[in-house]
């Protein structure tokens, strides 16, 4: 096994050094030194228990200052990671702002006291909020670059529009903008690293990937994470890249590499990969002690490469500053760090009553009357969909009306892009003159690429995190990605992006950033042969994520109106489409026109009744109706509520019905234990106890996955008979 590159093996700078002016050299040292002193001051505050976490950028300063000085804050875009103090300082984040974050002050501009220190965010500087998750930010950077390119090709899409999310997203773009994202060498082991390089390379996107290689991921040395110990060697065959492997303790070499990288990107040639070898003199964080796993010799060798000491020597050697001048400068910067920290310690704390602000958009409420355009369709009105102009009076399937909504909304809003696995008609456009086109494995996106072109409708790589991570980047730039995950069963690689990024962007940035994308996902069983990996449910896993709206229509008309609201609103939405309902006779409806919308959080009484309330949604709705018809024959009058949206859900409708019937069943297709019904049942027991004449009952599938053999599938999933039995039992209670 090859070992990590040590200082002795650090490659020569990629370009010959032209000298910088003395002022530039001093400015570089000033930034590097101040960054280190802010770290040191923060460490002191942590030891005094005045701040609560510390992770330093020590040893990485030269590389980061080089990157920042090659780029333009507020013009280019930045998706940094937690070590990037010197980068952010050089871009314009002040020491005071950094300390405000460390103390968790209300005025912390990055997160208002919600995130740990060094989790950067600044709208004016174009630093997009980052999480603690290693590597997720790379896909955001890719989506951001795609959005910038899209706007420069379609400047009209940047214009503001009233009546939907666009009213709240100012768009800025420059044709030659660059996106910088950074990560540690250990993080290159994450799949999302490779997924990001894939798309950046394929699309020649102007993204600079900066690997800050300090040789360790906490205690794990580089050769354990990276076969052969050098990530540059592994990525060298990606097409269209500019590559540089440099001594990241040398700010001038770093600056040169990033200047060349930026020039490559701005010229539209493709992405860049700058691999800087740096050191980590302060352990991973204050929670770590590297003496536990690094030899003394290794740590001493690293110390000899300290970028601060080297730069100081250089200033002296090149006669740029004298000893006295360096001392005076350092004293001034020490004082600057101290004053900034002292001021932050006096700052007001965040408001407790503000905790729930910015979970969802405060500007645009998807439950509001703005989205209440449910109307009776005028017979003969024009229909949407791939051919357009169809008569609206013929009943159409859920698949048709979802497709029609996508066509209508894409016509109306040029910020919408649609992508995912197999969603395009044909990636090789030239084939379209002779073939019909794919348009999704369920054909829900059929005809979109043919009508709107390959820049707006395209296939993604087979990588779910790639789909959602890029959507986060697109949406933070003000675009509206409406992406597809091919099957709910395969949403899990994207789970990290959905939970830790998509749903959290607004809250963790204290309302400064948001990523209101729509994820359409075919879900559910009752397929006869769908088996374990094409029949899963699991909606409660997603309703358990604050910040994410979850929609689950049961019929064509609701699917059309709710998808329109999902697209026009300003929150991220998981839009669950039951595969079994796509083409069923049940629930077909005429095309309702291009402005038909249904607000979230409004249940529908699909069958009025007086004896028992049955709360349900999705494919259980038609099964519950069958059960209710049979119950009626036994004299039991069941009221069925279709929730339609699961977050938010219509508590008022549930409560009103239960006050009338005093008996309730919550029924869903997903497994009974820990399912969506558990929460609804618990709340009913809690808040409506005095209205109940019987216990709250639940109906769900067995606590197992769905088997292939139809006999097993039928037994596992709730059937009309299962529901009927629960109705009869409950009435007799
Ligand atoms: C997805 C994820 N897994 C694990 C962690 C915990 N963790 C935080 S930093 C880190 C090591 C990162 O090492 P590297 O990428 O080399 O960056 P460095 O800290 O050395 O700059 C780990 C495992 C995390 N934050 N995110
Ligand atoms: Mg590392």
XYZ file of C-alpha atoms in Angstrom, residues 50-731:
682
model
C -18.278 30.467 26.347
C -18.716 28.731 23.010
C -19.880 25.169 22.541
C -17.962 23.686 19.628
C -14.741 24.381 17.768
C -13.273 23.025 14.559
C -10.366 24.963 13.125
C -9.031 25.760 9.686
C -5.459 25.772 10.953
C -2.982 24.567 8.371
C -5.396 25.100 5.470
C -5.124 28.892 5.337
C -2.780 29.292 2.384
C -4.821 27.112 0.045
C -8.044 28.830 1.024
C -6.744 32.380 0.712
C -5.383 31.467 -2.708
C -8.820 30.202 -3.742
C -10.663 33.251 -2.462
C -8.337 35.759 -4.092
C -8.762 34.088 -7.479
C -12.561 34.402 -7.332
C -15.187 37.090 -6.908
C -17.502 37.136 -3.851
C -21.042 38.183 -4.712
C -20.428 37.218 -8.334
C -19.113 33.670 -8.205
C -20.758 31.086 -5.901
C -19.343 29.202 -2.934
C -20.229 25.881 -1.277
C -17.484 25.534 1.322
C -17.038 23.065 4.191
C -16.389 23.538 7.875
C -12.632 24.135 7.632
C -12.978 27.110 5.302
C -12.459 29.943 7.753
C -9.675 31.629 5.804
C -11.605 31.217 2.563
C -14.698 32.855 4.012
C -12.690 35.564 5.729
C -10.942 36.384 2.466
C -14.338 36.499 0.744
C -15.594 39.020 3.287
C -17.049 37.286 6.344
C -15.793 39.322 9.310
C -14.232 37.936 12.492
C -17.124 39.462 14.423
C -19.641 37.530 12.317
C -17.642 34.365 12.932
C -17.727 34.869 16.683
C -21.451 35.651 16.556
C -21.887 32.169 15.161
C -19.578 30.624 17.735
C -21.547 32.067 20.656
C -24.844 31.224 18.914
C -26.056 34.825 18.898
C -29.414 35.840 17.490
C -27.573 38.138 15.112
C -25.380 35.321 13.754
C -25.844 36.024 10.030
C -25.178 32.416 8.998
C -27.920 30.745 11.004
C -29.229 32.852 13.909
C -27.751 30.460 16.467
C -29.001 27.272 14.797
C -25.791 25.866 13.348
C -22.364 25.132 14.806
C -19.594 27.633 14.154
C -17.927 27.518 10.719
C -21.097 26.338 8.977
C -20.923 29.201 6.558
C -23.648 31.227 4.885
C -23.809 34.725 3.434
C -26.264 35.833 0.807
C -24.398 38.984 -0.259
C -21.176 37.025 -0.679
C -22.941 34.090 -2.423
C -21.846 31.618 0.232
C -24.707 29.110 0.297
C -25.560 27.577 3.679
C -23.701 24.340 4.316
C -24.417 21.462 6.685
C -22.165 19.219 8.754
C -22.688 16.366 6.292
C -19.478 15.740 4.413
C -19.744 16.045 0.610
C -23.452 16.864 0.145
C -22.452 20.408 -0.829
C -20.732 19.230 -4.011
C -24.001 18.323 -5.686
C -25.483 21.670 -4.644
C -22.556 23.339 -6.368
C -23.264 21.351 -9.524
C -26.961 22.316 -9.504
C -26.004 25.925 -8.844
C -23.709 25.939 -11.873
C -26.425 24.387 -14.012
C -28.871 27.071 -12.905
C -26.382 29.857 -13.678
C -25.862 28.465 -17.149
C -29.610 28.073 -17.668
C -30.331 31.681 -16.718
C -27.609 32.979 -18.985
C -29.169 31.031 -21.868
C -32.713 32.083 -20.880
C -32.488 35.514 -19.245
C -36.256 35.935 -19.489
C -36.622 33.132 -16.934
C -34.965 35.355 -14.344
C -37.780 37.870 -14.438
C -39.961 38.073 -11.371
C -43.537 36.833 -11.512
C -46.393 37.276 -9.083
C -48.631 34.533 -7.782
C -46.048 31.865 -7.078
C -42.630 31.197 -5.528
C -40.929 33.442 -8.115
C -42.197 36.530 -6.307
C -39.786 35.693 -3.468
C -36.633 34.734 -5.343
C -34.421 37.382 -6.883
C -32.244 35.900 -9.552
C -28.698 37.030 -10.280
C -26.425 35.475 -12.826
C -23.350 36.182 -14.924
C -22.425 34.299 -18.037
C -18.893 33.620 -16.819
C -19.577 32.880 -13.162
C -17.701 30.092 -11.396
C -18.820 27.863 -8.527
C -16.271 26.790 -5.915
C -16.856 23.850 -3.616
C -14.405 22.291 -1.204
C -14.019 19.154 0.855
C -11.475 17.093 2.756
C -9.627 14.177 1.226
C -11.497 11.694 3.426
C -14.810 12.954 2.088
C -13.824 11.940 -1.431
C -14.845 8.427 -0.389
C -18.495 9.471 -0.395
C -20.506 8.434 -3.431
C -21.727 11.992 -3.834
C -18.167 13.099 -4.624
C -18.171 10.834 -7.672
C -21.749 11.740 -8.546
C -20.804 15.417 -8.579
C -17.698 14.903 -10.709
C -19.803 12.842 -13.101
C -22.285 15.603 -13.896
C -19.751 18.430 -13.797
C -17.599 16.565 -16.277
C -20.425 15.444 -18.553
C -21.904 18.918 -18.757
C -18.623 20.850 -18.692
C -19.903 22.867 -15.754
C -17.864 25.759 -14.323
C -17.310 24.125 -10.925
C -13.969 24.152 -9.114
C -13.625 21.198 -6.754
C -11.018 21.952 -4.113
C -9.749 18.972 -2.125
C -8.045 20.125 1.055
C -5.860 17.103 1.736
C -4.564 17.172 5.314
C -3.903 13.437 5.255
C -6.521 12.518 7.831
C -10.268 12.134 8.205
C -10.461 12.502 11.986
C -8.145 9.558 12.832
C -8.287 7.723 9.506
C -5.231 8.291 7.282
C -5.562 9.043 3.600
C -4.474 5.644 2.286
C -7.430 4.011 4.057
C -9.884 6.323 2.315
C -8.153 6.655 -1.028
C -6.686 3.628 -2.805
C -3.049 4.484 -3.481
C -3.240 7.480 -1.181
C -3.677 10.142 -3.856
C -7.090 11.288 -5.083
C -5.598 13.185 -8.043
C -4.459 9.910 -9.567
C -7.915 8.394 -9.246
C -9.823 11.241 -10.881
C -7.293 11.952 -13.624
C -9.376 10.372 -16.407
C -12.504 12.461 -15.963
C -12.952 14.344 -19.257
C -13.037 18.145 -19.588
C -11.315 18.931 -16.272
C -8.455 21.272 -15.473
C -6.334 19.469 -12.865
C -3.797 20.877 -10.427
C -2.057 19.130 -7.546
C -0.249 21.651 -5.415
C 1.445 22.402 -2.141
C -1.525 23.906 -0.342
C 0.728 25.461 2.286
C 2.006 27.861 -0.385
C -0.510 30.663 -0.946
C 1.111 31.907 -4.128
C 1.107 28.481 -5.769
C -2.478 28.086 -4.599
C -3.522 31.429 -6.023
C -1.966 30.564 -9.375
C -3.713 27.205 -9.523
C -7.092 28.715 -8.743
C -6.542 31.510 -11.259
C -5.912 28.912 -13.952
C -8.836 26.821 -12.752
C -11.149 29.841 -12.862
C -9.943 30.812 -16.333
C -10.668 27.264 -17.556
C -14.162 27.404 -16.065
C -14.967 30.933 -17.241
C -13.939 29.998 -20.761
C -16.601 27.265 -20.714
C -14.060 24.472 -21.080
C -15.329 22.492 -18.104
C -14.775 21.999 -14.379
C -11.544 22.097 -12.401
C -10.024 19.956 -9.689
C -7.496 21.575 -7.371
C -5.900 19.159 -4.933
C -3.950 20.952 -2.223
C -1.696 19.175 0.264
C -2.103 20.906 3.604
C -1.518 20.151 7.274
C -3.759 19.781 10.302
C -1.792 21.040 13.313
C -4.727 21.277 15.776
C -6.265 17.760 15.689
C -9.598 17.271 13.932
C -11.563 19.414 16.374
C -11.453 20.253 20.044
C -13.217 16.944 20.642
C -10.264 15.066 19.156
C -6.626 14.502 20.236
C -4.350 13.439 17.388
C -1.634 12.309 19.805
C -3.798 9.215 20.227
C -3.189 8.031 16.663
C -0.316 10.009 15.049
C 3.365 9.490 15.761
C 5.456 12.338 17.142
C 7.701 12.253 14.094
C 4.748 12.647 11.779
C 3.316 15.561 13.721
C 6.706 17.280 13.840
C 7.179 16.847 10.088
C 3.802 18.472 9.537
C 4.686 21.366 11.815
C 7.645 22.196 9.591
C 5.181 22.901 6.800
C 3.049 25.331 8.774
C 1.846 27.832 6.142
C 1.934 30.743 8.573
C 5.558 30.215 9.562
C 6.537 29.677 5.936
C 4.808 32.826 4.756
C 6.351 34.866 7.554
C 9.799 33.634 6.548
C 9.073 34.507 2.970
C 8.048 38.068 3.792
C 11.315 38.486 5.672
C 13.428 36.727 3.059
C 11.994 38.755 0.201
C 12.402 41.971 2.186
C 8.695 42.734 2.100
C 8.381 43.234 5.866
C 10.882 43.538 8.694
C 10.674 41.671 12.000
C 9.293 44.782 13.641
C 6.683 45.317 10.965
C 5.546 41.715 11.226
C 5.292 42.056 14.994
C 3.283 45.245 14.696
C 0.951 43.721 12.117
C 0.424 40.625 14.231
C -0.292 42.654 17.355
C -2.863 44.655 15.455
C -4.533 41.478 14.174
C -4.414 39.826 17.621
C -6.252 42.834 18.952
C -8.749 42.722 16.082
C -9.620 39.107 16.877
C -9.905 39.860 20.587
C -12.189 42.862 20.108
C -14.393 40.942 17.678
C -14.752 38.101 20.184
C -15.514 40.431 23.088
C -18.229 42.191 21.115
C -19.821 38.874 20.140
C -19.900 37.739 23.764
C -22.155 40.698 24.528
C -24.550 39.978 21.676
C -28.180 39.141 22.370
C -29.150 35.468 22.276
C -31.695 34.131 19.794
C -35.385 34.400 20.717
C -36.891 31.192 22.077
C -40.208 32.134 20.487
C -38.512 32.254 17.100
C -37.544 28.579 17.027
C -40.282 27.568 14.627
C -39.720 30.402 12.212
C -38.494 29.418 8.745
C -39.334 25.733 8.956
C -41.581 26.549 5.988
C -41.961 29.633 3.847
C -43.502 32.546 5.699
C -44.102 34.352 2.398
C -46.290 31.869 0.609
C -48.680 29.557 2.446
C -49.696 26.525 0.356
C -52.779 26.054 2.533
C -54.016 29.546 1.632
C -56.890 30.580 -0.604
C -54.384 31.584 -3.288
C -54.288 27.892 -4.134
C -58.032 27.314 -3.754
C -59.088 27.359 -7.371
C -61.023 24.093 -7.246
C -63.875 24.686 -9.641
C -66.364 22.677 -11.585
C -65.027 22.134 -15.047
C -66.849 23.748 -17.898
C -67.626 20.969 -20.372
C -65.638 21.310 -23.555
C -62.847 23.410 -22.087
C -59.460 22.906 -23.652
C -57.277 20.143 -22.280
C -53.547 20.202 -21.581
C -51.066 17.402 -22.120
C -48.628 16.478 -24.774
C -50.931 17.091 -27.691
C -52.770 20.041 -26.143
C -56.165 21.261 -27.244
C -58.021 18.097 -26.239
C -61.581 18.354 -25.061
C -61.717 18.499 -21.311
C -64.915 16.571 -20.801
C -63.572 13.041 -21.327
C -62.478 11.420 -18.063
C -58.708 11.048 -17.946
C -56.393 8.984 -15.813
C -54.222 10.182 -12.983
C -51.182 9.587 -15.194
C -52.708 11.789 -17.906
C -53.589 14.623 -15.582
C -50.173 14.633 -13.905
C -48.597 14.781 -17.344
C -51.022 17.559 -18.311
C -50.100 19.556 -15.213
C -46.394 19.241 -15.995
C -46.996 20.470 -19.547
C -49.133 23.389 -18.363
C -46.744 24.497 -15.661
C -43.677 24.232 -17.892
C -45.452 26.424 -20.443
C -46.310 28.935 -17.767
C -43.009 29.004 -15.890
C -39.694 28.818 -17.723
C -37.805 28.286 -14.451
C -39.047 24.692 -14.289
C -36.654 21.896 -15.247
C -37.615 18.222 -15.168
C -35.020 15.500 -14.799
C -34.497 12.048 -13.339
C -33.856 8.523 -14.554
C -35.480 7.822 -17.948
C -37.691 10.930 -17.816
C -36.543 12.308 -21.192
C -38.166 11.196 -24.406
C -34.723 10.309 -25.791
C -31.322 11.583 -24.648
C -30.058 11.107 -28.216
C -32.253 13.826 -29.654
C -31.645 12.830 -33.243
C -33.644 9.656 -32.597
C -36.761 11.672 -31.865
C -37.604 12.113 -35.528
C -38.220 8.388 -35.796
C -39.162 7.176 -32.303
C -42.021 7.941 -29.937
C -39.849 8.577 -26.904
C -39.693 7.056 -23.439
C -40.883 9.834 -21.113
C -40.463 7.951 -17.833
C -40.864 4.293 -16.945
C -44.516 5.095 -16.188
C -44.717 7.647 -19.063
C -45.600 10.488 -16.717
C -43.111 12.853 -18.347
C -43.906 11.787 -21.909
C -43.623 14.537 -24.472
C -42.007 17.081 -22.150
C -38.575 16.949 -23.768
C -40.128 17.087 -27.234
C -42.062 20.228 -26.326
C -39.600 22.031 -24.049
C -36.207 20.848 -25.272
C -33.300 18.991 -23.752
C -32.114 21.887 -21.634
C -35.316 21.723 -19.587
C -36.079 18.006 -19.660
C -33.247 15.508 -19.451
C -32.044 12.225 -18.040
C -29.877 12.172 -14.932
C -27.224 9.587 -14.169
C -28.560 6.547 -12.308
C -27.879 8.153 -8.938
C -30.660 9.332 -6.655
C -28.533 11.600 -4.464
C -27.341 13.271 -7.648
C -30.965 14.016 -8.591
C -31.939 15.581 -5.270
C -28.594 17.217 -4.478
C -28.576 19.053 -7.798
C -32.189 20.076 -7.191
C -31.086 21.778 -3.970
C -28.520 23.772 -5.959
C -30.974 24.657 -8.711
C -33.638 25.755 -6.246
C -31.339 27.932 -4.149
C -30.716 29.932 -7.338
C -34.469 30.512 -7.778
C -35.246 27.777 -10.274
C -37.947 25.137 -9.829
C -36.635 21.622 -10.346
C -39.457 19.095 -10.598
C -37.504 15.861 -10.410
C -38.490 12.225 -10.443
C -37.239 9.384 -8.276
C -38.130 6.354 -10.363
C -39.515 4.202 -7.554
C -40.107 5.012 -3.883
C -38.171 1.805 -3.137
C -35.006 3.523 -4.422
C -35.361 6.889 -2.748
C -32.959 5.894 0.009
C -29.677 6.979 -1.637
C -31.276 10.450 -1.756
C -32.436 10.346 1.846
C -29.386 12.186 3.114
C -29.991 15.003 0.658
C -33.722 15.115 1.399
C -33.511 15.172 5.169
C -30.257 16.973 5.882
C -30.271 19.407 2.972
C -33.478 19.947 0.997
C -35.813 20.149 3.969
C -33.365 21.998 6.207
C -32.001 24.706 3.948
C -34.498 27.358 5.028
C -34.496 26.654 8.769
C -30.764 26.221 9.194
C -30.026 29.449 7.325
C -32.631 31.289 9.406
C -34.733 31.979 6.325
C -31.953 33.323 4.114
C -31.775 30.380 1.683
C -34.460 27.956 0.550
C -34.627 25.016 -1.825
C -38.272 24.598 -2.824
C -37.923 21.687 -5.247
C -40.587 19.103 -6.067
C -39.729 15.389 -5.951
C -42.280 13.194 -7.720
C -42.163 9.579 -6.609
C -44.223 6.574 -7.750
C -45.096 4.639 -4.592
C -47.008 1.632 -3.290
C -48.126 -1.911 -4.020
C -51.289 -3.746 -5.066
C -49.431 -4.431 -8.315
C -49.595 -8.225 -8.452
C -45.922 -9.078 -8.691
C -44.361 -5.783 -7.609
C -42.621 -7.627 -4.776
C -40.288 -6.168 -2.184
C -38.530 -3.579 -4.298
C -41.399 -2.182 -6.353
C -44.184 -2.017 -3.760
C -42.851 -0.125 -0.794
C -44.688 2.537 1.150
C -43.056 4.572 3.912
C -44.580 8.038 3.850
C -44.329 8.484 7.622
C -40.537 8.452 7.330
C -40.889 11.674 5.361
C -43.700 13.293 7.346
C -41.220 13.035 10.210
C -38.986 15.604 8.481
C -39.766 19.208 9.450
C -39.563 21.458 6.400
C -40.813 18.913 3.869
C -44.382 18.938 2.535
C -45.757 15.480 1.765
C -48.621 15.021 -0.701
C -50.413 11.745 -1.535
C -53.380 12.092 -3.935
C -55.885 9.296 -4.530
C -57.413 10.354 -7.859
C -56.684 12.163 -11.103
C -58.212 15.518 -10.298
C -56.541 15.823 -6.905
C -53.217 14.797 -8.408
C -53.516 17.554 -11.000
C -54.503 20.285 -8.556
C -52.083 19.290 -5.820
C -49.135 18.981 -8.198
C -49.848 22.512 -9.399
C -49.765 23.785 -5.814
C -46.577 21.799 -5.168
C -44.889 23.447 -8.144
C -46.089 26.975 -7.446
C -45.473 26.996 -3.694
C -42.218 27.942 -2.012
C -41.564 24.817 0.074
C -39.884 21.549 -0.879
C -42.525 18.950 -1.663
C -42.439 15.158 -1.787
C -45.212 14.303 -4.227
C -46.197 10.639 -3.863
C -48.022 9.087 -6.812
C -49.566 5.681 -6.282
C -48.554 3.443 -9.171
C -51.690 1.352 -8.918
C -53.826 4.475 -9.317
C -52.010 5.829 -12.371
C -54.354 4.203 -14.876
C -57.267 2.941 -12.823
C -60.842 3.552 -13.861
C -61.482 4.768 -10.336
C -60.795 8.431 -9.899
C -60.568 9.507 -13.539
C -61.590 13.071 -14.244
C -61.871 15.571 -17.067
C -58.965 17.921 -17.532
C -59.635 20.862 -15.210
C -57.710 23.619 -17.004
C -54.254 25.117 -16.557
C -54.912 27.024 -13.355
C -56.679 24.406 -11.293
C -55.030 24.184 -7.887
C -55.926 22.573 -4.581
C -54.541 23.978 -1.342
C -52.529 21.691 0.930
C -54.028 20.599 4.226
C -57.632 20.281 3.011
C -59.103 16.788 3.325
C -61.983 15.679 1.128
C -65.067 13.864 2.388
C -65.288 11.210 -0.307
C -68.262 9.576 1.379
C -70.391 11.255 4.020
C -71.605 9.088 6.888
C -72.747 9.174 10.487
C -71.530 6.046 12.307
C -67.780 5.757 11.847
C -65.065 8.097 10.555
C -62.496 6.411 8.321
C -59.392 8.551 7.793
C -57.269 7.414 4.884
C -55.444 8.393 1.663
C -53.834 7.009 -1.469
C -54.789 3.588 -2.819
C -56.708 2.721 0.336
C -59.364 5.297 -0.589
C -61.045 3.138 -3.288
C -60.655 0.076 -1.050
C -62.262 1.912 1.843
C -65.136 2.921 -0.434
C -65.753 -0.714 -1.314
C -65.679 -1.633 2.357
C -68.067 1.210 3.220
C -70.569 0.051 0.588
C -70.588 -3.407 2.135
C -70.876 -1.936 5.627
C -73.894 0.060 4.490
C -75.589 -3.218 3.627
C -75.120 -4.137 7.289
C -76.565 -0.805 8.356
C -73.269 0.929 9.202
C -72.860 4.364 7.687
C -69.159 5.188 7.244
C -67.758 8.644 6.565
C -64.520 8.495 4.556
C -62.000 11.323 4.717
C -59.273 11.411 2.082
C -56.466 13.450 3.637
C -54.833 14.200 0.241
C -51.840 15.871 1.905
C -50.034 14.259 4.840
C -47.952 17.247 5.869
C -49.782 19.472 6.481
C -52.867 17.415 7.259
C -56.403 18.563 7.905
C -56.890 18.139 11.617
C -60.058 20.211 11.609
C -61.735 17.864 9.126
C -60.749 14.844 11.227
C -61.991 16.447 14.442
C -65.271 17.639 12.913
C -66.058 14.186 11.612
C -65.180 12.431 14.877
C -67.332 14.845 16.878
C -70.193 13.627 14.692
C -69.458 9.870 14.608
C -67.550 9.243 17.869
C -65.797 6.275 16.268
C -62.690 6.363 14.080
C -60.440 4.109 12.029
C -57.199 5.321 10.497
C -56.317 3.142 7.513
C -53.240 3.090 5.311
C -51.295 0.780 3.048
C -48.000 1.180 4.912
C -47.021 -1.085 7.804
C -49.099 -0.697 10.906
C -46.329 -0.187 13.465
C -44.816 3.305 13.471
C -46.964 4.108 10.450
C -48.650 7.416 9.590
C -51.768 6.329 11.468
C -49.901 6.084 14.758
C -49.524 9.856 14.981
C -53.095 10.585 13.925
C -54.445 7.994 16.368
C -52.339 9.390 19.195
C -53.546 12.916 18.556
C -57.166 11.809 18.400
C -56.774 10.004 21.733
C -55.121 13.074 23.185
C -57.414 15.827 21.945
C -60.756 14.171 21.199
C -60.978 11.637 24.025
C -64.289 12.919 25.346
C -65.889 12.565 21.909
C -64.979 8.898 21.502
C -67.332 6.003 22.186
C -64.731 3.386 21.252
C -60.948 3.031 21.001
C -59.169 4.479 17.970
C -58.560 1.670 15.505
C -55.848 1.378 12.878
C -55.655 -0.661 9.708
C -52.352 -1.122 7.897
C -50.251 -3.738 6.201
C -48.461 -6.490 8.093
C -45.148 -5.457 9.618
C -43.236 -6.920 6.739
C -42.299 -6.039 3.172
C -44.563 -6.896 0.246
C -43.907 -10.354 -1.203
C -43.932 -11.286 -4.882
C -46.452 -14.151 -4.939
C -49.910 -12.517 -5.248
C -51.358 -14.751 -2.532
C -48.790 -13.354 -0.155
C -49.195 -9.777 -1.403
C -52.950 -9.923 -0.856
C -52.465 -11.194 2.678
C -49.840 -8.596 3.527
C -51.619 -5.461 2.255
C -54.932 -4.195 3.658
C -57.895 -5.268 1.527
C -61.525 -4.104 1.463
C -62.353 -7.135 3.617
C -59.749 -6.145 6.214
C -61.232 -2.675 6.381
C -64.783 -4.014 6.515
C -63.880 -6.260 9.441
C -62.440 -3.286 11.333
C -65.618 -1.286 10.625
C -67.919 -4.043 11.849
C -65.795 -4.726 14.955
C -65.635 -1.070 15.863
C -69.356 -0.527 15.452
